[in-house]
Coordinates of C-alpha atoms and ligand atoms in Angstrom, one line a residue:
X1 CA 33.4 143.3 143.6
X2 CA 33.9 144.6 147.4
X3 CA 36.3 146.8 148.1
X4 CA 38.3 146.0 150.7
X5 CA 40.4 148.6 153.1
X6 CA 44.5 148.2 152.1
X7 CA 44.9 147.8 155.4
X8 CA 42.8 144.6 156.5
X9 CA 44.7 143.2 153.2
X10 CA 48.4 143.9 154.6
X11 CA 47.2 143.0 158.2
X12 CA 46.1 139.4 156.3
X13 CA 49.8 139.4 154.2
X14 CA 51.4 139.6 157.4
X15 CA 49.6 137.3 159.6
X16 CA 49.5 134.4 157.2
X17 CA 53.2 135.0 156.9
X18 CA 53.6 135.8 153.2
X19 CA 55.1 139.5 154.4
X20 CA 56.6 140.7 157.6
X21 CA 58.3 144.0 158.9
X22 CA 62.3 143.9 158.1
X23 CA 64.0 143.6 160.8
X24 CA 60.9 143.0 163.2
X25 CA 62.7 141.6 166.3
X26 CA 64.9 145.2 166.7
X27 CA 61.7 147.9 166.5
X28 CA 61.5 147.3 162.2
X29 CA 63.6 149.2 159.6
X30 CA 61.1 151.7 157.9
X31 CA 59.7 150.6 154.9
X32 CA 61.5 147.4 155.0
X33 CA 60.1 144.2 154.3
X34 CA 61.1 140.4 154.5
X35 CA 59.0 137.7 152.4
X36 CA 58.1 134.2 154.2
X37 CA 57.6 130.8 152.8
X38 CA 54.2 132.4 150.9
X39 CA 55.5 135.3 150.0
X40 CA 58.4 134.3 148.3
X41 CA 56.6 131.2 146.1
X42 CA 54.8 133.6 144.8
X43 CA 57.5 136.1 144.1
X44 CA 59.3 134.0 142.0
X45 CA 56.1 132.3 140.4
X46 CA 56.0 135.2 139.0
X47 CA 59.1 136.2 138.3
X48 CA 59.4 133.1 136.5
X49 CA 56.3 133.4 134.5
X50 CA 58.0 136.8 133.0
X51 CA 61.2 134.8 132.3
X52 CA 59.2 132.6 130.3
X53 CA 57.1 134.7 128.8
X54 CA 59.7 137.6 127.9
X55 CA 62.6 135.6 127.7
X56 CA 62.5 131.3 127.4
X57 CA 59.3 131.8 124.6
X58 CA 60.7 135.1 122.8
X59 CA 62.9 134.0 119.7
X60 CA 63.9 137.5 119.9
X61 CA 64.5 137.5 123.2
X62 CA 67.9 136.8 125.6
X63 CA 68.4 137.4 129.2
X64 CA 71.1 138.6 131.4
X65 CA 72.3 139.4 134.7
X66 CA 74.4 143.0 135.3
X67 CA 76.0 143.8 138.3
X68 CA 74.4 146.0 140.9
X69 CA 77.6 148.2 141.4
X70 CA 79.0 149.9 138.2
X71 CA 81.3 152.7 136.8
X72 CA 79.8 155.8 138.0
X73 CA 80.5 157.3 134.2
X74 CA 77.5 154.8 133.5
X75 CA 75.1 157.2 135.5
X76 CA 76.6 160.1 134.4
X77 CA 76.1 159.6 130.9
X78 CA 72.5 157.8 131.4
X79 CA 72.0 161.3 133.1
X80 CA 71.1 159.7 136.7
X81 CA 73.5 161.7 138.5
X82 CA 72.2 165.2 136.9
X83 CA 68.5 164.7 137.0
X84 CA 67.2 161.6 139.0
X85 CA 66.0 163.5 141.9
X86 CA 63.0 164.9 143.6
X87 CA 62.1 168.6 144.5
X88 CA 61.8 168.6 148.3
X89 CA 60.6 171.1 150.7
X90 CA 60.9 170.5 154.5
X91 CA 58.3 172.0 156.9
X92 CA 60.1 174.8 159.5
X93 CA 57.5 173.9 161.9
X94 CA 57.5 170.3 162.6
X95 CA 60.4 169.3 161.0
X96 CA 59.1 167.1 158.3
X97 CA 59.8 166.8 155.1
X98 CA 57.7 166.5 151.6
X99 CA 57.9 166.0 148.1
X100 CA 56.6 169.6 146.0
X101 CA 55.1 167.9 143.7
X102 CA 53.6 165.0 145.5
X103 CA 51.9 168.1 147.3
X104 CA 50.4 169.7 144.8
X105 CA 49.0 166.4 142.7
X106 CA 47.5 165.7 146.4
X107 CA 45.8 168.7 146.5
X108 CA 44.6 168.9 142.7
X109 CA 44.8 165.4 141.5
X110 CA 44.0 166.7 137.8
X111 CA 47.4 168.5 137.8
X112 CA 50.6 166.7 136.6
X113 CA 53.4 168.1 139.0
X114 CA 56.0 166.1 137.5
X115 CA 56.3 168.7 134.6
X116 CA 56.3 172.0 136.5
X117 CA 59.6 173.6 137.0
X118 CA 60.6 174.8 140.5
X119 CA 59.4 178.3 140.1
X120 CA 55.9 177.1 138.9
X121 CA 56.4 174.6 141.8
X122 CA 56.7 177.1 145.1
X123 CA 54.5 179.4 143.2
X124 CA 51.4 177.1 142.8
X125 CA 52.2 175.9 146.3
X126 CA 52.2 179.7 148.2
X127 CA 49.2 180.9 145.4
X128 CA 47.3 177.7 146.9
X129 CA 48.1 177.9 150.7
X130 CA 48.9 174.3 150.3
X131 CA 49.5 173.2 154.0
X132 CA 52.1 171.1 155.5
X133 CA 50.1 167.4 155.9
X134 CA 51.5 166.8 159.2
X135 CA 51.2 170.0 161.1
X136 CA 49.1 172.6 159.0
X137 CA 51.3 175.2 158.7
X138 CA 52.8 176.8 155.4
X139 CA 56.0 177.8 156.2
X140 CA 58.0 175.2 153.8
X141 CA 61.6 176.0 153.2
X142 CA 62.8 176.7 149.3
X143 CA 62.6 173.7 147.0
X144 CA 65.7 171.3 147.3
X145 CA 66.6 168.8 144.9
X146 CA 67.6 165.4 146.0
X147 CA 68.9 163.0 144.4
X148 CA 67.4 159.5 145.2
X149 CA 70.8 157.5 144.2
X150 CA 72.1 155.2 147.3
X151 CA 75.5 156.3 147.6
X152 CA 78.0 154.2 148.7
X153 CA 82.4 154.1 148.8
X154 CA 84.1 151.8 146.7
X155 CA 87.2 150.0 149.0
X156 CA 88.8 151.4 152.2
X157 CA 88.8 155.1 151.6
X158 CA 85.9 157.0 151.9
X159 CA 86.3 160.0 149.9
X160 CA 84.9 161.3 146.4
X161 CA 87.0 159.1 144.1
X162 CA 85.6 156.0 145.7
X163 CA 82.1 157.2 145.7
X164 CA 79.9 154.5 144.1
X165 CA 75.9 154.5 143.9
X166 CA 73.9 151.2 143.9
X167 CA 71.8 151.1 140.7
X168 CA 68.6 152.9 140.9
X169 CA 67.4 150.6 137.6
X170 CA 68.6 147.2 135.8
X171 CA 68.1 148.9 132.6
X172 CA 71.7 150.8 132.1
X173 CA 73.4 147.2 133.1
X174 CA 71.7 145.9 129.5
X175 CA 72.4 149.2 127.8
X176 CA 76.7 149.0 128.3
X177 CA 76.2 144.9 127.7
X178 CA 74.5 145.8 124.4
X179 CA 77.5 145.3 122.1
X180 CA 78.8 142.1 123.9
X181 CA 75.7 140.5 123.6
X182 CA 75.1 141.4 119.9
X183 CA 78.8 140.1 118.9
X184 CA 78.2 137.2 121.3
X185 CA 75.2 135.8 119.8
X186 CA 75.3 137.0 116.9
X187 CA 71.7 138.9 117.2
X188 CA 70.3 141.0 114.5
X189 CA 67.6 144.1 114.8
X190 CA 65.1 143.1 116.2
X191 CA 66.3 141.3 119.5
X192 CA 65.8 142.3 123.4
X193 CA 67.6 141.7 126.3
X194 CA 66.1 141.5 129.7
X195 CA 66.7 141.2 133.3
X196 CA 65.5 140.3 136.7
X197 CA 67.1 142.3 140.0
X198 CA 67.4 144.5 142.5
X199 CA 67.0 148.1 142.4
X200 CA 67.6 150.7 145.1
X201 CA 66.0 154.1 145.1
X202 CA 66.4 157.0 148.4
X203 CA 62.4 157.4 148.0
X204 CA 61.6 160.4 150.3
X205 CA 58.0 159.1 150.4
X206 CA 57.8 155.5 150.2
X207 CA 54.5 153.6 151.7
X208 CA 51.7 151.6 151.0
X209 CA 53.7 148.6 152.0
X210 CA 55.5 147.0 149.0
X211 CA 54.0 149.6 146.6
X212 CA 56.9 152.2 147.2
X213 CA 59.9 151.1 148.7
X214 CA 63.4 151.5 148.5
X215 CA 64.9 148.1 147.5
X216 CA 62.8 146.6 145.3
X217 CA 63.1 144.4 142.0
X218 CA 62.6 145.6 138.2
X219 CA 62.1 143.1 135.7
X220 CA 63.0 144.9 132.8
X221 CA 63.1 144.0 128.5
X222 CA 65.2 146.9 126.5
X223 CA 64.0 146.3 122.9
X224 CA 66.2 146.9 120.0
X225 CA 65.0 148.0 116.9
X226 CA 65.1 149.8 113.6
X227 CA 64.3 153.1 113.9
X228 CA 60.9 153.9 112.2
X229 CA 59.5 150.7 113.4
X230 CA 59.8 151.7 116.9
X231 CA 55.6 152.5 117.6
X232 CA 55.3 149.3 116.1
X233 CA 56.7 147.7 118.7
X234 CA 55.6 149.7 121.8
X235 CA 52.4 148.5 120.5
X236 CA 53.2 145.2 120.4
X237 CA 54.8 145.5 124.1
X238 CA 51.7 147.4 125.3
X239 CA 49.6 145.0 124.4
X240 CA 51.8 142.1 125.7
X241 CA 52.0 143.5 129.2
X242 CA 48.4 143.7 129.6
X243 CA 48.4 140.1 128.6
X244 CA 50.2 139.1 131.1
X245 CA 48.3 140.8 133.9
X246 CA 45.2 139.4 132.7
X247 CA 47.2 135.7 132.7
X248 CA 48.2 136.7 136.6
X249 CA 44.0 136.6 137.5
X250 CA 43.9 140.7 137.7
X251 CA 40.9 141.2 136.0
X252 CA 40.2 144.2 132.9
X253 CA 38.3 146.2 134.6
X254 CA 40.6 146.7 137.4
X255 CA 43.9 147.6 134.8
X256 CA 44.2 150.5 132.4
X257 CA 46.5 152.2 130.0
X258 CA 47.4 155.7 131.1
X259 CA 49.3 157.5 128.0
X260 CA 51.7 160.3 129.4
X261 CA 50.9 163.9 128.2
X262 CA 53.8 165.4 126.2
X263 CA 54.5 167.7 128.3
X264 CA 55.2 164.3 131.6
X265 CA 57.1 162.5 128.9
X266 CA 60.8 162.5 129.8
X267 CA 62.9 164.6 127.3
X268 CA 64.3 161.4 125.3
X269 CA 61.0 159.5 125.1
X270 CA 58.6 159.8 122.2
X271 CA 56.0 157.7 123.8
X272 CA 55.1 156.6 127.4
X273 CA 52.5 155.0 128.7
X274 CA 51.8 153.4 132.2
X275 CA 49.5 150.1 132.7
X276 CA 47.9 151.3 136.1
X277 CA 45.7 148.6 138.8
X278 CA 43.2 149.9 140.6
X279 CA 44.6 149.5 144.4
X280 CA 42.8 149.7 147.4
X281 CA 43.5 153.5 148.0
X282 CA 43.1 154.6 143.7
X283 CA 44.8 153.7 140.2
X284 CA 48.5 153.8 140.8
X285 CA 51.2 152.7 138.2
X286 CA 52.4 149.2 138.0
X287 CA 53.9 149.2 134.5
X288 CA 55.9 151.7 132.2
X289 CA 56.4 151.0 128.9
X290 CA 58.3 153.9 127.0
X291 CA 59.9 154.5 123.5
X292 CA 63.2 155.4 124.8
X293 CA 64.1 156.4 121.2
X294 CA 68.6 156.2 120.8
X295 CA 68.9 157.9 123.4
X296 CA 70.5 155.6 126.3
X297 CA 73.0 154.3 123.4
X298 CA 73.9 157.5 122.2
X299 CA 74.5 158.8 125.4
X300 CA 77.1 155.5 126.2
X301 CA 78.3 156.1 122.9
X302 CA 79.6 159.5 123.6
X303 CA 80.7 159.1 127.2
X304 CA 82.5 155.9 126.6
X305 CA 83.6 156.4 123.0
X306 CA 82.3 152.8 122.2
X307 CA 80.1 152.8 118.7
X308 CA 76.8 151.5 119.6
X309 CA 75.4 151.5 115.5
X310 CA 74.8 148.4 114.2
X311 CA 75.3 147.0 110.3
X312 CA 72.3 146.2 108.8
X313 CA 72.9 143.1 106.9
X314 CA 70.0 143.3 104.8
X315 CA 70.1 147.5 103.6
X316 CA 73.8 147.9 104.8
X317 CA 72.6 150.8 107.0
X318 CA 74.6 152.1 109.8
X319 CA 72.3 153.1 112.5
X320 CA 72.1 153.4 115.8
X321 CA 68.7 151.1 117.4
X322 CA 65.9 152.5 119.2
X323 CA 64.8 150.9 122.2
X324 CA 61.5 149.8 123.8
X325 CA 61.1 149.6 126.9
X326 CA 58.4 147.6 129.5
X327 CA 59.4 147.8 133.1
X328 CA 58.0 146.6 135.7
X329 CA 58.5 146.2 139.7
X330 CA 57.9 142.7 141.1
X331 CA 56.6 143.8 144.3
X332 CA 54.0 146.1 142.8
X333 CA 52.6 143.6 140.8
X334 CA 53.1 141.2 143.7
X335 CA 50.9 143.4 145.4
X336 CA 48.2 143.8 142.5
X337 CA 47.8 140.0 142.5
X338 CA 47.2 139.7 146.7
X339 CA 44.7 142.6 146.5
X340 CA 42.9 141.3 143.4
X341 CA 43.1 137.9 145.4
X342 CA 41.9 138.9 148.6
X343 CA 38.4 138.2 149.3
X344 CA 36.2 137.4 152.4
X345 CA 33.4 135.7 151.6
X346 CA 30.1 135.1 153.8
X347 CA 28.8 131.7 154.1
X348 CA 25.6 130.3 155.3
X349 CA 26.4 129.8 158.6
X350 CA 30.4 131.0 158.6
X351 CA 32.5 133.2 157.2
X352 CA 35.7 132.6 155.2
X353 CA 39.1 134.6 154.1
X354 CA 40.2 133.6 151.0
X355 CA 42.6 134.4 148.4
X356 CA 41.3 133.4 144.8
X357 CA 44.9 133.0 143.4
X358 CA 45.2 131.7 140.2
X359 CA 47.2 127.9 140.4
X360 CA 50.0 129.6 138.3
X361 CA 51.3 132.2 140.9
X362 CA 49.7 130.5 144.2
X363 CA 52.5 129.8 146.5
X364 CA 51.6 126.5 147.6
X365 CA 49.8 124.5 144.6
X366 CA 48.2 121.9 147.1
X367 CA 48.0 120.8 151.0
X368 CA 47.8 117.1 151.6
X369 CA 45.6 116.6 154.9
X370 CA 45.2 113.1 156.5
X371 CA 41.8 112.5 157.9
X372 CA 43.4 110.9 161.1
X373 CA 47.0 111.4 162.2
X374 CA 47.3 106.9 161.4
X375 CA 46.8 107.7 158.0
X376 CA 50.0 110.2 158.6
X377 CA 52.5 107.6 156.7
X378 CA 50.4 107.3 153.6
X379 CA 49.9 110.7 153.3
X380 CA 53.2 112.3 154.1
X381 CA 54.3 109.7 151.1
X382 CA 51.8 111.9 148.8
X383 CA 53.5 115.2 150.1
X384 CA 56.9 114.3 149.3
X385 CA 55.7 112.7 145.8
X386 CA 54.1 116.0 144.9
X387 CA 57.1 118.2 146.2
X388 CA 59.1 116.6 143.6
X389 CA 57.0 119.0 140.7
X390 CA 54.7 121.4 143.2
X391 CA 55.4 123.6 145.6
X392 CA 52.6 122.1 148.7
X393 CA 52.1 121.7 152.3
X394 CA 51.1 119.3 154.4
X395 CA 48.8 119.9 157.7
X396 CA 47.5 117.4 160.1
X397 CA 46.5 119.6 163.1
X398 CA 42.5 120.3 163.9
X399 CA 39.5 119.7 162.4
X400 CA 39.4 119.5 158.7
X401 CA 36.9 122.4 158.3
X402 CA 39.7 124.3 160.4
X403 CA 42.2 123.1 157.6
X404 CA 40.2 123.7 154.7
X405 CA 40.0 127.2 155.7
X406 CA 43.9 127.8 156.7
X407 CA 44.6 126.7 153.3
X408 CA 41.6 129.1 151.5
X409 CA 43.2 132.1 153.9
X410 CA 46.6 131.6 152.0
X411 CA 45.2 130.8 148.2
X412 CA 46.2 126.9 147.7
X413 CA 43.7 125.9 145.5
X414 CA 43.6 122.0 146.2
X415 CA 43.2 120.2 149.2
X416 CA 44.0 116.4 149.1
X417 CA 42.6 114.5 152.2
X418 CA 43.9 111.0 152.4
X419 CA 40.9 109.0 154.0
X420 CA 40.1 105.6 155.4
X421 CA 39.6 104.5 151.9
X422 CA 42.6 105.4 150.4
X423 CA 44.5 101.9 151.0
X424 CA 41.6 100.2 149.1
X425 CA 40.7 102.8 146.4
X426 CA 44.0 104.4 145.8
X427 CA 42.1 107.5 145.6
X428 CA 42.1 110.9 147.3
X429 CA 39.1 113.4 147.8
X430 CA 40.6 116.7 146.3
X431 CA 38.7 119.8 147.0
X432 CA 38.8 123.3 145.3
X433 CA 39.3 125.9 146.6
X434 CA 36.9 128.6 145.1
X435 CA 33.9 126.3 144.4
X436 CA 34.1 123.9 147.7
X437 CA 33.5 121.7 145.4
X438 CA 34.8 117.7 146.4
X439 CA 35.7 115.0 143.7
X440 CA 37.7 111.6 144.6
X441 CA 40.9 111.5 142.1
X442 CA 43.4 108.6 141.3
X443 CA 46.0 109.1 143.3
X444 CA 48.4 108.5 140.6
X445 CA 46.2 110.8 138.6
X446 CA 46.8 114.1 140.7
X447 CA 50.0 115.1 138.9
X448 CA 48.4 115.2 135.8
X449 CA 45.2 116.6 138.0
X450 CA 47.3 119.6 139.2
X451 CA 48.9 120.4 135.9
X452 CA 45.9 120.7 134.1
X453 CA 44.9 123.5 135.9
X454 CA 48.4 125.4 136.1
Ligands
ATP501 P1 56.9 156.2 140.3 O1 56.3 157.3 139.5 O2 55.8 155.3 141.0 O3 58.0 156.6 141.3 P2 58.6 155.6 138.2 O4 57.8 156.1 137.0 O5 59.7 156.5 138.7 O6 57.6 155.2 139.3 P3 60.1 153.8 136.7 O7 61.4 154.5 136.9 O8 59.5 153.9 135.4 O9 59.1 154.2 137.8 O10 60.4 152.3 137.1 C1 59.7 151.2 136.5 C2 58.9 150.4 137.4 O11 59.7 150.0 138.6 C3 57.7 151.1 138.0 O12 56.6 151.0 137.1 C4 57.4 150.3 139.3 O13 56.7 149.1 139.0 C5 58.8 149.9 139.7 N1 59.3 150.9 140.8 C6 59.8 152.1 140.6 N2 60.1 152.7 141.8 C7 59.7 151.8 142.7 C8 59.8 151.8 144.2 N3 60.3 152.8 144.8 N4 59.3 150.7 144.8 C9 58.8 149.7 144.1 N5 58.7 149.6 142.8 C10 59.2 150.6 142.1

């Protein structure tokens, strides 16, 4: 497969308008970006997908939606407020400022930062003469700790009591909701609950377009179960993410399973693992799927003086569950499926750009194209037929070959040309997208033609 450069990919996301700057028109927000028409299809194709997959199909399984604002107690006891933050370091000569240990995994990618303390930190960096990536020079100020909550205020007064933080992760909204929704529904060990939703994180180094920003959206399952039959399950999630890539189009060879050492596994977790792509600049996390052990209930248990155990009906244990948990940013895996998709092909006399989406995430399912603008009527009447199940377009400007390829550029893997025959026939020439292949369909066959292949 080629490889292509990550930036002729986003330069393609942005001029087919399925990504543009935020807030283009005034200069851009950093690291802020909008989704058009393309972009968001396929965002919630696939948000939908995991709803159905993790949610609608699961027996086990309920959804939820928490609210983005919440007691801060919640992120005190979920230990947000103490420890969710990065050890920074700003350069004395040019004024910039860097992650420690985003430094030191550049410089040896073999070494896992994450678990060195600060004194191992500034003392690798100053034994290493690890210079400052914008300027060169090493004179860093002492390490910082920042914490990458948003903070916000809470009503009209803006002082400390007010202080509010939007929610860094969905994951704490199911943890306090645990005990409703067990009464509620009456659920027993094993169930999960999982939700789809913003997220907001102070990166300090954000890039690589949607890969690292600092509103993004988690879909996230926190698994419930019996303690002792927790690696059971992680297996049984591990296994099921990867599933779901491979459903998306990415192929094998491009995911894999990276297991955190012991000593990168955070203090409460027993077992971590990250399903990683292989992007255009390296293999980068998508996925995280960790053991969480009791820990997130214990902790709400104690700070809120709510019991979080649950009766076993079955052994009349008291206990209080462990929890698995798969997580999972939209936009990352947004970005795995363009950049898998993205291919420019060489033809025999011609080129072509074209994404090989599979039909269940492509944005726009079909295009209808008229051969001639007279045969307009007939096939605008196809369009809004097909709308009614299938997100599609409809283009009657230039040459069909032009067409053929504005629709190839953006993934839709049928085009329906309505043609002088179509009155008598009551047929329609559909062609695919990856083969070029042409065959003439019924036209009140091509529902049933499109769903076949979703
Ligand atoms: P990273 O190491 O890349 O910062 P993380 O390990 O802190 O990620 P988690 O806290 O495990 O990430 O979050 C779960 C998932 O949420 C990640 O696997 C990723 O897909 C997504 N995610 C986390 N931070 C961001 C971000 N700043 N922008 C986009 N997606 C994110």
């Amino acid at each position: 497969m080629t490889q292509f450069k990550f930036d002729e990919i986003t330069a393609h996301l942005k001029q087919s308008g399925f990504i543009f700057q935020g807030s283009e028109i005034y200069g851009g927000l950093a690291n802020t970006w909008d989704f058009g028409p393309l972009g968001i299809n396929l965002k919630n194709n696939i948000k939908n997908l995991w709803w159905k997959e993790f949610i609608q199909k699961d027996p086990n399984n309920v959804g939820m939606q928490s609210a983005i604002l919440m007691n801060p107690l919640v992120w005190k006891a979920s230990g947000h407020l103490d420890t969710f933050s990065d050890p920074l370091m700003d350069c004395r000569n040019c004024k910039t400022r860097h992650r420690a240990d985003k430094l030191i995994e550049e410089f040896d990618p073999s070494i896992n930062a994450g678990a060195m303390d600060t004194k191992a930190l500034q003392e690798y960096i100053s034994e290493h003469k690890i210079s400052c990536p914008n300027c060169g020079s090493h004179n860093f100020t002492d390490i910082r700790y920042f914490n990458l909550m948003f903070k916000t205020f809470q009503g009209v007064t803006e002082d400390s009591s007010n202080t509010i933080y939007l929610r860094p992760e969905t994951a704490q909204g199911m943890f306090v909701n645990f005990k409703n929704i067990q009464r509620a529904y009456r659920k027993k060990i094993p169930f999960g609950i999982g939700q789809i939703g913003k997220a907001f994180r102070n990166e300090i180094t954000p890039g690589n377009m949607i890969f690292r920003t600092r509103e993004f959206e988690q879909m996230e399952l926190q698994f419930f179960c019996k303690p002792g039959t927790d690696l059971e399950w992680y297996e049984i999630y591990k296994e099921k993410c990867m599933n779901f890539m491979l459903n998306l189009g990415i192929k094998q060879e491009n995911l894999r399973f990276r297991d955190h050492d012991p000593d990168e596994l955070s203090h409460y977790s027993v077992a971590t693992v990250d399903i990683e792509y292989k992007f255009p600049w390296g293999w980068d996390e998508i996925w995280g799927i960790a053991d969480r052990t009791d820990f997130d209930l214990t902790a709400h248990q104690t700070h809120s003086k709510v019991s979080m155990e649950i009766l076993d009906p079955e052994t009349n244990e008291k206990y209080i569950p462990y929890v698995i948990e798969p997580s999972v940013g939209v936009e990352r895996l947004m970005l795995a499926v363009m950049c898998e998709a993205y291919d420019v092909e060489q033809l025999e006399n011609d080129s072509r750009t074209v994404m090989h989406f599979k039909a269940n995430v492509a944005s726009t399912k079909a295009t209808i194209l008229p051969l001639s603008k007279k045969l307009g009527d007939q096939a605008f009447s196809i369009y809004t037929d097909l709308l009614e199940e299938f997100e599609c377009d409809y283009d009657e400007s230039g040459s069909i070959g032009k067409r053929y390829r504005r629709a190839d550029a953006v993934g839709t893997p049928y085009c329906i040309t309505v043609d002088f025959d179509t009155e008598s026939d009551q047929s329609v020439t559909v062609r695919h997208r990856d083969t070029m292949q042409q065959e003439r369909v019924k036209i009140e066959d091509i529902h049933s033609f499109i769903k076949s292949y979703l």
